[in-house]
Coordinates of C-alpha atoms and ligand atoms in Angstrom, one line a residue:
M190 CA 28.4 -11.4 30.3
I191 CA 25.4 -9.1 29.7
L192 CA 26.2 -9.3 26.0
L193 CA 26.3 -13.1 26.2
I194 CA 23.0 -13.3 27.9
E195 CA 21.4 -11.0 25.4
R196 CA 22.9 -13.0 22.6
N197 CA 21.4 -16.2 24.1
I198 CA 18.0 -14.7 24.5
F199 CA 18.3 -13.5 20.9
R200 CA 19.3 -17.0 19.8
T201 CA 16.4 -18.6 21.6
T202 CA 14.1 -16.1 20.0
K203 CA 15.7 -16.8 16.6
N204 CA 15.2 -20.6 17.1
R205 CA 11.5 -20.1 18.0
L206 CA 11.1 -17.8 14.9
F207 CA 13.0 -20.4 12.9
K208 CA 10.4 -23.0 13.6
F209 CA 7.9 -20.9 11.7
A210 CA 10.3 -19.4 9.1
P211 CA 13.2 -21.7 8.4
K212 CA 14.6 -19.6 5.6
L213 CA 15.1 -16.5 7.8
K214 CA 18.8 -15.8 7.9
I215 CA 19.9 -13.3 10.6
M216 CA 23.4 -14.4 11.5
S217 CA 25.7 -17.3 11.4
T218 CA 24.3 -20.8 11.9
Y219 CA 26.0 -23.0 14.4
I220 CA 25.4 -26.8 14.0
L221 CA 26.6 -29.5 16.3
G222 CA 27.1 -32.8 14.5
I223 CA 27.2 -36.2 16.4
E224 CA 28.5 -39.4 14.8
S225 CA 28.3 -42.8 16.5
S226 CA 27.4 -45.3 13.8
C227 CA 30.3 -47.7 14.3
D228 CA 33.4 -47.5 16.4
D229 CA 34.3 -43.8 16.3
T230 CA 32.7 -41.3 18.6
S231 CA 32.8 -37.9 17.0
A232 CA 31.4 -34.4 17.5
A233 CA 31.9 -31.4 15.3
V234 CA 30.8 -27.8 15.3
L235 CA 30.2 -25.9 12.1
Q236 CA 29.7 -22.1 11.7
D237 CA 27.7 -22.1 8.5
D238 CA 29.7 -24.4 6.2
T239 CA 33.1 -23.8 8.0
I240 CA 34.5 -26.2 10.4
L241 CA 35.3 -24.9 13.9
S242 CA 36.0 -28.3 15.5
N243 CA 36.0 -32.0 14.6
V244 CA 36.8 -34.2 17.5
I245 CA 37.1 -38.0 17.0
A246 CA 37.6 -40.6 19.7
N247 CA 38.8 -43.9 18.2
Q248 CA 38.1 -47.1 20.1
D249 CA 41.3 -49.2 20.6
V250 CA 39.3 -51.8 22.5
H251 CA 38.5 -53.7 19.3
I252 CA 42.1 -54.2 18.1
K253 CA 42.7 -57.4 20.1
Y254 CA 39.5 -58.9 18.6
G255 CA 40.5 -58.1 15.0
G256 CA 37.2 -56.4 14.3
V257 CA 34.5 -54.2 15.8
V258 CA 32.6 -55.9 18.7
P259 CA 29.2 -54.2 18.8
E260 CA 28.6 -54.4 22.5
L261 CA 32.0 -53.0 23.3
A262 CA 31.5 -50.3 20.7
S263 CA 28.2 -49.0 22.3
R264 CA 29.8 -49.1 25.8
S265 CA 32.7 -47.0 24.6
H266 CA 30.4 -44.6 22.9
Q267 CA 28.6 -44.1 26.3
Q268 CA 32.0 -43.4 27.9
N269 CA 33.2 -41.0 25.2
I270 CA 30.2 -39.1 24.1
I271 CA 30.1 -36.4 26.8
P272 CA 33.8 -35.6 26.8
V273 CA 34.0 -35.6 23.0
I274 CA 31.1 -33.1 22.7
H275 CA 32.5 -31.0 25.5
R276 CA 35.8 -30.8 23.7
A277 CA 34.2 -30.0 20.4
L278 CA 32.4 -27.1 21.9
Q279 CA 35.6 -26.0 23.7
E280 CA 37.7 -26.2 20.5
A281 CA 35.0 -24.3 18.6
N282 CA 35.1 -21.7 21.3
I283 CA 31.4 -21.5 21.6
N284 CA 28.8 -21.9 24.3
K285 CA 26.2 -24.7 24.0
N286 CA 23.5 -22.0 24.1
Q287 CA 24.8 -20.6 20.8
L288 CA 24.0 -23.8 18.9
D289 CA 21.1 -23.6 16.4
A290 CA 20.5 -27.3 15.9
I291 CA 21.8 -30.8 16.7
A292 CA 22.4 -33.1 13.8
F293 CA 23.0 -36.8 14.5
T294 CA 23.6 -40.0 12.5
R295 CA 20.3 -41.9 12.4
G296 CA 21.7 -44.8 10.3
P297 CA 23.0 -47.0 8.8
G298 CA 25.3 -48.6 11.4
L299 CA 25.3 -50.7 14.5
M300 CA 22.1 -50.4 16.4
G301 CA 23.7 -50.2 19.9
S302 CA 26.2 -47.5 18.7
L303 CA 23.5 -45.5 16.9
L304 CA 21.3 -45.5 20.0
V305 CA 23.9 -43.8 22.1
G306 CA 24.4 -40.9 19.6
S307 CA 20.7 -40.5 18.8
S308 CA 19.6 -40.6 22.5
F309 CA 22.2 -38.0 23.4
A310 CA 21.2 -35.8 20.5
K311 CA 17.5 -36.0 21.4
A312 CA 18.1 -35.1 25.0
F313 CA 20.5 -32.3 24.2
A314 CA 18.2 -30.8 21.6
M315 CA 15.3 -31.0 23.9
G316 CA 17.3 -29.4 26.8
L317 CA 18.4 -26.5 24.6
D318 CA 15.0 -26.2 22.9
I319 CA 16.6 -26.3 19.4
P320 CA 15.8 -28.4 16.3
L321 CA 16.9 -32.0 16.1
I322 CA 18.1 -33.2 12.6
E323 CA 18.5 -36.8 11.5
V324 CA 21.3 -37.5 9.1
D325 CA 22.0 -40.5 6.9
H326 CA 25.6 -41.6 7.3
M327 CA 26.2 -42.5 3.6
Q328 CA 24.7 -39.2 2.4
A329 CA 26.9 -37.5 4.9
H330 CA 30.1 -39.1 3.6
I331 CA 29.3 -37.6 0.2
L332 CA 28.3 -34.2 1.5
A333 CA 31.6 -34.0 3.4
H334 CA 32.8 -32.5 0.2
F335 CA 30.9 -29.3 1.0
V336 CA 32.7 -28.6 4.4
Q337 CA 35.1 -25.7 4.2
V338 CA 38.2 -25.4 6.3
K339 CA 38.9 -21.8 7.4
D340 CA 41.5 -20.0 5.2
K341 CA 41.7 -23.0 2.9
P342 CA 38.8 -22.4 0.4
K343 CA 38.1 -25.5 -1.6
A344 CA 36.2 -26.2 -4.9
T345 CA 33.1 -28.3 -4.3
P346 CA 31.7 -30.8 -6.8
K347 CA 29.1 -29.4 -9.3
F348 CA 25.8 -31.1 -9.7
P349 CA 25.3 -33.6 -11.2
F350 CA 28.3 -35.5 -10.0
L351 CA 29.1 -39.2 -9.4
C352 CA 30.5 -40.3 -6.0
L353 CA 32.2 -43.5 -5.3
T354 CA 31.5 -44.1 -1.6
V355 CA 33.8 -46.7 -0.2
S356 CA 33.8 -47.6 3.5
G357 CA 34.0 -50.5 5.8
G358 CA 30.4 -51.4 5.3
H359 CA 29.5 -50.0 1.9
T360 CA 30.7 -49.7 -1.7
Q361 CA 28.3 -47.6 -3.8
I362 CA 28.4 -45.5 -7.0
I363 CA 25.9 -42.7 -6.4
R364 CA 24.6 -40.1 -8.9
V365 CA 24.2 -36.8 -7.0
D366 CA 21.8 -34.3 -8.5
D367 CA 21.5 -32.1 -5.5
H368 CA 22.3 -32.3 -1.8
F369 CA 19.5 -34.8 -1.2
K370 CA 18.6 -36.1 -4.7
M371 CA 20.9 -39.1 -4.8
T372 CA 20.5 -42.2 -6.9
L373 CA 22.2 -45.5 -6.4
L374 CA 23.8 -46.7 -9.7
G375 CA 25.7 -49.7 -8.4
Q376 CA 26.9 -51.4 -5.2
T377 CA 28.6 -54.4 -3.8
I378 CA 26.7 -57.6 -3.7
D379 CA 28.8 -59.0 -0.9
D380 CA 31.9 -57.5 0.9
A381 CA 32.6 -53.8 0.9
A382 CA 35.9 -52.4 -0.4
G383 CA 37.0 -51.5 3.2
E384 CA 36.3 -55.1 4.2
A385 CA 38.4 -56.3 1.3
F386 CA 41.3 -54.3 2.6
D387 CA 40.7 -55.4 6.2
K388 CA 40.4 -59.1 5.3
T389 CA 43.6 -58.8 3.2
A390 CA 45.4 -57.6 6.3
K391 CA 43.8 -60.2 8.5
I392 CA 44.8 -63.1 6.2
M393 CA 48.4 -61.7 6.3
G394 CA 48.3 -61.5 10.1
L395 CA 48.3 -57.7 10.1
P396 CA 46.4 -55.6 12.8
Y397 CA 42.9 -54.2 12.5
P398 CA 41.8 -52.0 10.9
G399 CA 43.9 -53.3 8.0
G400 CA 43.2 -50.7 5.3
P401 CA 45.8 -48.1 6.4
V402 CA 48.4 -50.9 7.2
V403 CA 48.0 -52.4 3.7
D404 CA 48.1 -48.9 2.2
K405 CA 51.4 -48.2 3.9
L406 CA 53.0 -51.5 2.9
A407 CA 51.7 -51.1 -0.6
Q408 CA 53.7 -47.9 -1.1
V409 CA 57.0 -49.8 -1.0
G410 CA 55.7 -52.9 -2.9
N411 CA 55.4 -54.0 -6.5
P412 CA 51.7 -53.9 -7.6
K413 CA 52.3 -56.3 -10.4
A414 CA 54.2 -58.9 -8.3
F415 CA 51.2 -61.2 -8.0
A416 CA 48.0 -61.3 -10.2
F417 CA 44.6 -62.0 -8.7
P418 CA 41.4 -62.7 -10.6
F419 CA 39.0 -59.8 -11.3
P420 CA 35.4 -60.4 -10.4
Q421 CA 33.0 -60.8 -13.3
I422 CA 29.9 -58.9 -12.1
Q423 CA 27.2 -57.4 -14.2
D424 CA 26.4 -53.7 -14.7
L425 CA 27.8 -51.3 -12.1
D426 CA 27.8 -53.7 -9.2
Y427 CA 30.8 -54.9 -7.3
S428 CA 31.9 -58.1 -5.6
F429 CA 35.0 -58.6 -3.4
S430 CA 34.4 -61.9 -1.7
G431 CA 35.9 -64.0 -4.5
L432 CA 39.1 -62.0 -4.5
K433 CA 39.4 -62.5 -0.7
T434 CA 39.0 -66.3 -1.2
S435 CA 41.5 -66.5 -4.0
F436 CA 44.0 -64.5 -1.9
L437 CA 43.4 -66.9 1.0
Y438 CA 44.0 -70.0 -1.2
F439 CA 47.0 -68.5 -2.9
L440 CA 48.7 -67.9 0.5
R441 CA 47.7 -71.3 1.8
D442 CA 49.5 -72.9 -1.2
Q443 CA 52.5 -70.7 -1.0
L444 CA 52.9 -71.2 2.7
K445 CA 53.1 -75.0 2.1
L446 CA 56.2 -74.4 0.0
N447 CA 57.7 -71.6 2.2
S448 CA 56.5 -70.9 5.7
N449 CA 58.1 -67.5 5.5
F450 CA 56.3 -66.5 2.3
I451 CA 54.1 -63.8 3.8
E452 CA 56.9 -62.2 5.8
E453 CA 59.2 -62.2 2.8
N454 CA 56.6 -60.8 0.4
K455 CA 54.6 -58.5 2.7
A456 CA 54.9 -55.3 0.7
D457 CA 54.4 -57.0 -2.7
L458 CA 51.3 -58.9 -1.5
A459 CA 49.8 -55.7 -0.1
A460 CA 50.6 -53.7 -3.2
S461 CA 49.2 -56.4 -5.5
M462 CA 46.0 -56.7 -3.5
Q463 CA 45.6 -52.9 -3.3
Y464 CA 46.2 -52.6 -7.1
T465 CA 43.5 -55.2 -7.8
I466 CA 40.9 -53.6 -5.4
V467 CA 41.6 -50.2 -6.9
E468 CA 41.4 -51.5 -10.5
V469 CA 38.0 -53.2 -9.7
L470 CA 36.7 -49.9 -8.2
M471 CA 37.9 -47.8 -11.1
K472 CA 36.5 -50.1 -13.9
K473 CA 32.9 -49.6 -12.8
L474 CA 33.4 -45.9 -12.0
V475 CA 34.7 -45.3 -15.5
M476 CA 31.7 -47.3 -16.9
A477 CA 29.3 -45.2 -14.8
S478 CA 30.8 -41.9 -15.9
K479 CA 30.4 -43.0 -19.6
Q480 CA 26.9 -44.2 -19.1
Q481 CA 25.7 -41.1 -17.3
G482 CA 27.8 -38.6 -19.3
I483 CA 29.1 -37.1 -16.1
K484 CA 32.7 -36.1 -15.6
E485 CA 32.4 -34.5 -12.2
I486 CA 33.8 -37.4 -10.0
A487 CA 34.2 -37.6 -6.2
I488 CA 35.2 -40.2 -3.8
A489 CA 34.2 -40.5 -0.2
G490 CA 34.3 -42.9 2.9
G491 CA 37.2 -44.5 4.8
V492 CA 38.7 -46.1 1.7
S493 CA 39.0 -42.7 0.0
A494 CA 42.0 -42.3 2.3
N495 CA 43.8 -45.0 0.2
S496 CA 46.8 -43.6 -1.7
G497 CA 46.3 -46.0 -4.6
L498 CA 42.7 -45.0 -5.0
R499 CA 43.4 -41.3 -4.7
N500 CA 46.1 -41.5 -7.4
A501 CA 43.9 -43.5 -9.7
I502 CA 41.0 -41.0 -9.4
K503 CA 43.4 -38.1 -9.9
N504 CA 44.8 -39.9 -13.1
G505 CA 41.2 -39.9 -14.3
E506 CA 41.6 -36.1 -15.0
K507 CA 44.1 -36.8 -17.8
A508 CA 42.8 -40.2 -18.9
Y509 CA 39.0 -39.3 -19.1
G510 CA 38.8 -35.5 -18.8
W511 CA 37.3 -35.7 -15.3
N512 CA 37.1 -33.0 -12.7
T513 CA 38.0 -34.9 -9.5
Y514 CA 37.2 -34.2 -5.9
I515 CA 39.2 -36.0 -3.2
P516 CA 38.4 -35.3 0.4
D517 CA 40.9 -34.0 3.0
F518 CA 42.1 -37.0 5.1
Q519 CA 40.1 -35.7 8.2
F520 CA 36.8 -36.1 6.2
T521 CA 37.5 -39.6 4.7
T522 CA 37.0 -41.9 7.7
D523 CA 34.0 -41.4 10.1
N524 CA 33.7 -37.9 11.4
A525 CA 31.0 -35.6 12.7
A526 CA 31.8 -32.6 10.4
M527 CA 30.1 -34.5 7.6
I528 CA 27.1 -35.0 9.9
A529 CA 27.0 -31.3 10.7
I530 CA 27.2 -30.1 7.1
T531 CA 24.3 -32.5 6.1
G532 CA 22.5 -31.1 9.2
L533 CA 23.1 -27.6 7.9
F534 CA 21.6 -28.3 4.5
K535 CA 18.5 -29.8 6.2
Y536 CA 18.3 -26.8 8.6
Q537 CA 18.2 -24.5 5.7
K538 CA 15.3 -26.4 4.3
G539 CA 13.6 -26.6 7.7
E540 CA 13.7 -30.4 7.8
F541 CA 13.6 -31.3 11.4
S542 CA 13.0 -34.6 13.3
N543 CA 10.8 -35.2 16.2
Q544 CA 11.6 -36.9 19.5
E545 CA 10.0 -40.3 18.5
I546 CA 12.7 -40.9 15.8
T547 CA 14.6 -44.3 16.0
P548 CA 17.8 -45.4 14.4
Y549 CA 17.9 -47.7 11.3
T550 CA 20.7 -50.2 10.4
Q551 CA 20.5 -50.6 6.6
S552 CA 21.3 -48.2 3.8
I553 CA 18.5 -46.0 2.5
F554 CA 19.8 -46.5 -1.0
K555 CA 18.1 -49.4 -2.6
Ligands
KG4_259 O1 34.0 -44.7 6.5 P1 34.7 -45.5 7.5 O2 35.6 -44.8 8.5 O3 33.7 -46.3 8.4 C1 32.5 -46.9 7.8 O4 31.5 -46.2 7.6 O5 32.6 -48.1 7.6 O6 35.6 -46.6 6.8 C2 36.4 -47.5 7.5 C3 37.1 -48.4 6.4 C4 37.8 -49.6 7.1 O7 37.5 -50.7 6.4 C5 39.3 -49.1 6.9 O8 40.2 -50.2 6.8 C6 39.2 -48.4 5.6 O9 38.0 -47.6 5.7 N1 40.4 -47.5 5.4 C7 41.3 -47.7 4.4 C8 42.3 -46.7 4.6 N2 41.9 -45.9 5.7 C9 40.7 -46.4 6.1 N3 41.3 -48.6 3.4 C10 42.4 -48.5 2.6 N4 43.4 -47.6 2.7 C11 43.3 -46.7 3.7 N5 44.3 -45.7 3.7
ZN260 ZN1 31.5 -44.3 7.4

């Protein structure tokens, strides 16, 4: 007990000192990360770059609506945030007074959802008198590659590397020169890759979120059973809305001939759509690698959980001489460990936020 109190006094002193000398390194740094940008409430604790806990509360409330309902998402975040943070601290086996900083997702995302996480983070940081650190969600997806799992050391990408960031809201090819020097090389001009998966599922009458369902079906289907047109988009940009429309029209025509068409061809349809989406993603990534002369290749975001994409990236090692970096499943979809690691890099630079900070909804990459 006495030891703990002394440790806490020491921590507080350390944090006060840190405000003036951020590079001072006395002992381990403990960062709490908070993620609430969309429909997952997550909290994670890192000890330096090693994960101690990563708790995620998914919101089932959206399933019956076939997509995220923003108002319901923010209400669920309000219900979940305290228990999730409490559990993250418990699983990490640390006391809140041991935390050195609170990192939170400032954006992009849904405003109502972001407000819950950011308001909590501000209050908690103020209460504990420790630094508050804003994190960009898309940068965090990329920096998830730097989180270490205890006793499972993992190679991290070497700078400069390219990252294909594919999620429910974004599809971006980013050149990463250091933890925070990131340049957008290409992005979708309409739907994101995750949306393409989710809409494929929706059109087939499969549940939301559709990506994992399509992935599972695709594993037992024939990817060449049906051919869908590839978008003709300039440079390194993407487009997925045309593919969605042609899938919709194709099914409409087939259903006129056979009302059981979807049921009878479920796996082949999923495999063919997944194959097309992955081929589209890979084509521009290969182009970007050649243009930039970079063979360090990473993927990030929810769609990086996709088996077809993971295989295609891995095959790039043989086909193009790439070194590839594929995240552990727990770091693909939204999680707070990625927020905490980004927070750690900012903490080491002494980049802190003030209490006036407000969330933003759009990507910082232009
Ligand atoms: O990164 P994320 O959790 O949230 C956003 O920041 O958007 O990504 C969610 C997206 C959803 O569209 C979901 O369907 C997709 O990632 N996703 C997948 C898979 N797992 C999640 N898409 C394809 N295959 C998967 N296995
Ligand atoms: Zn995300």
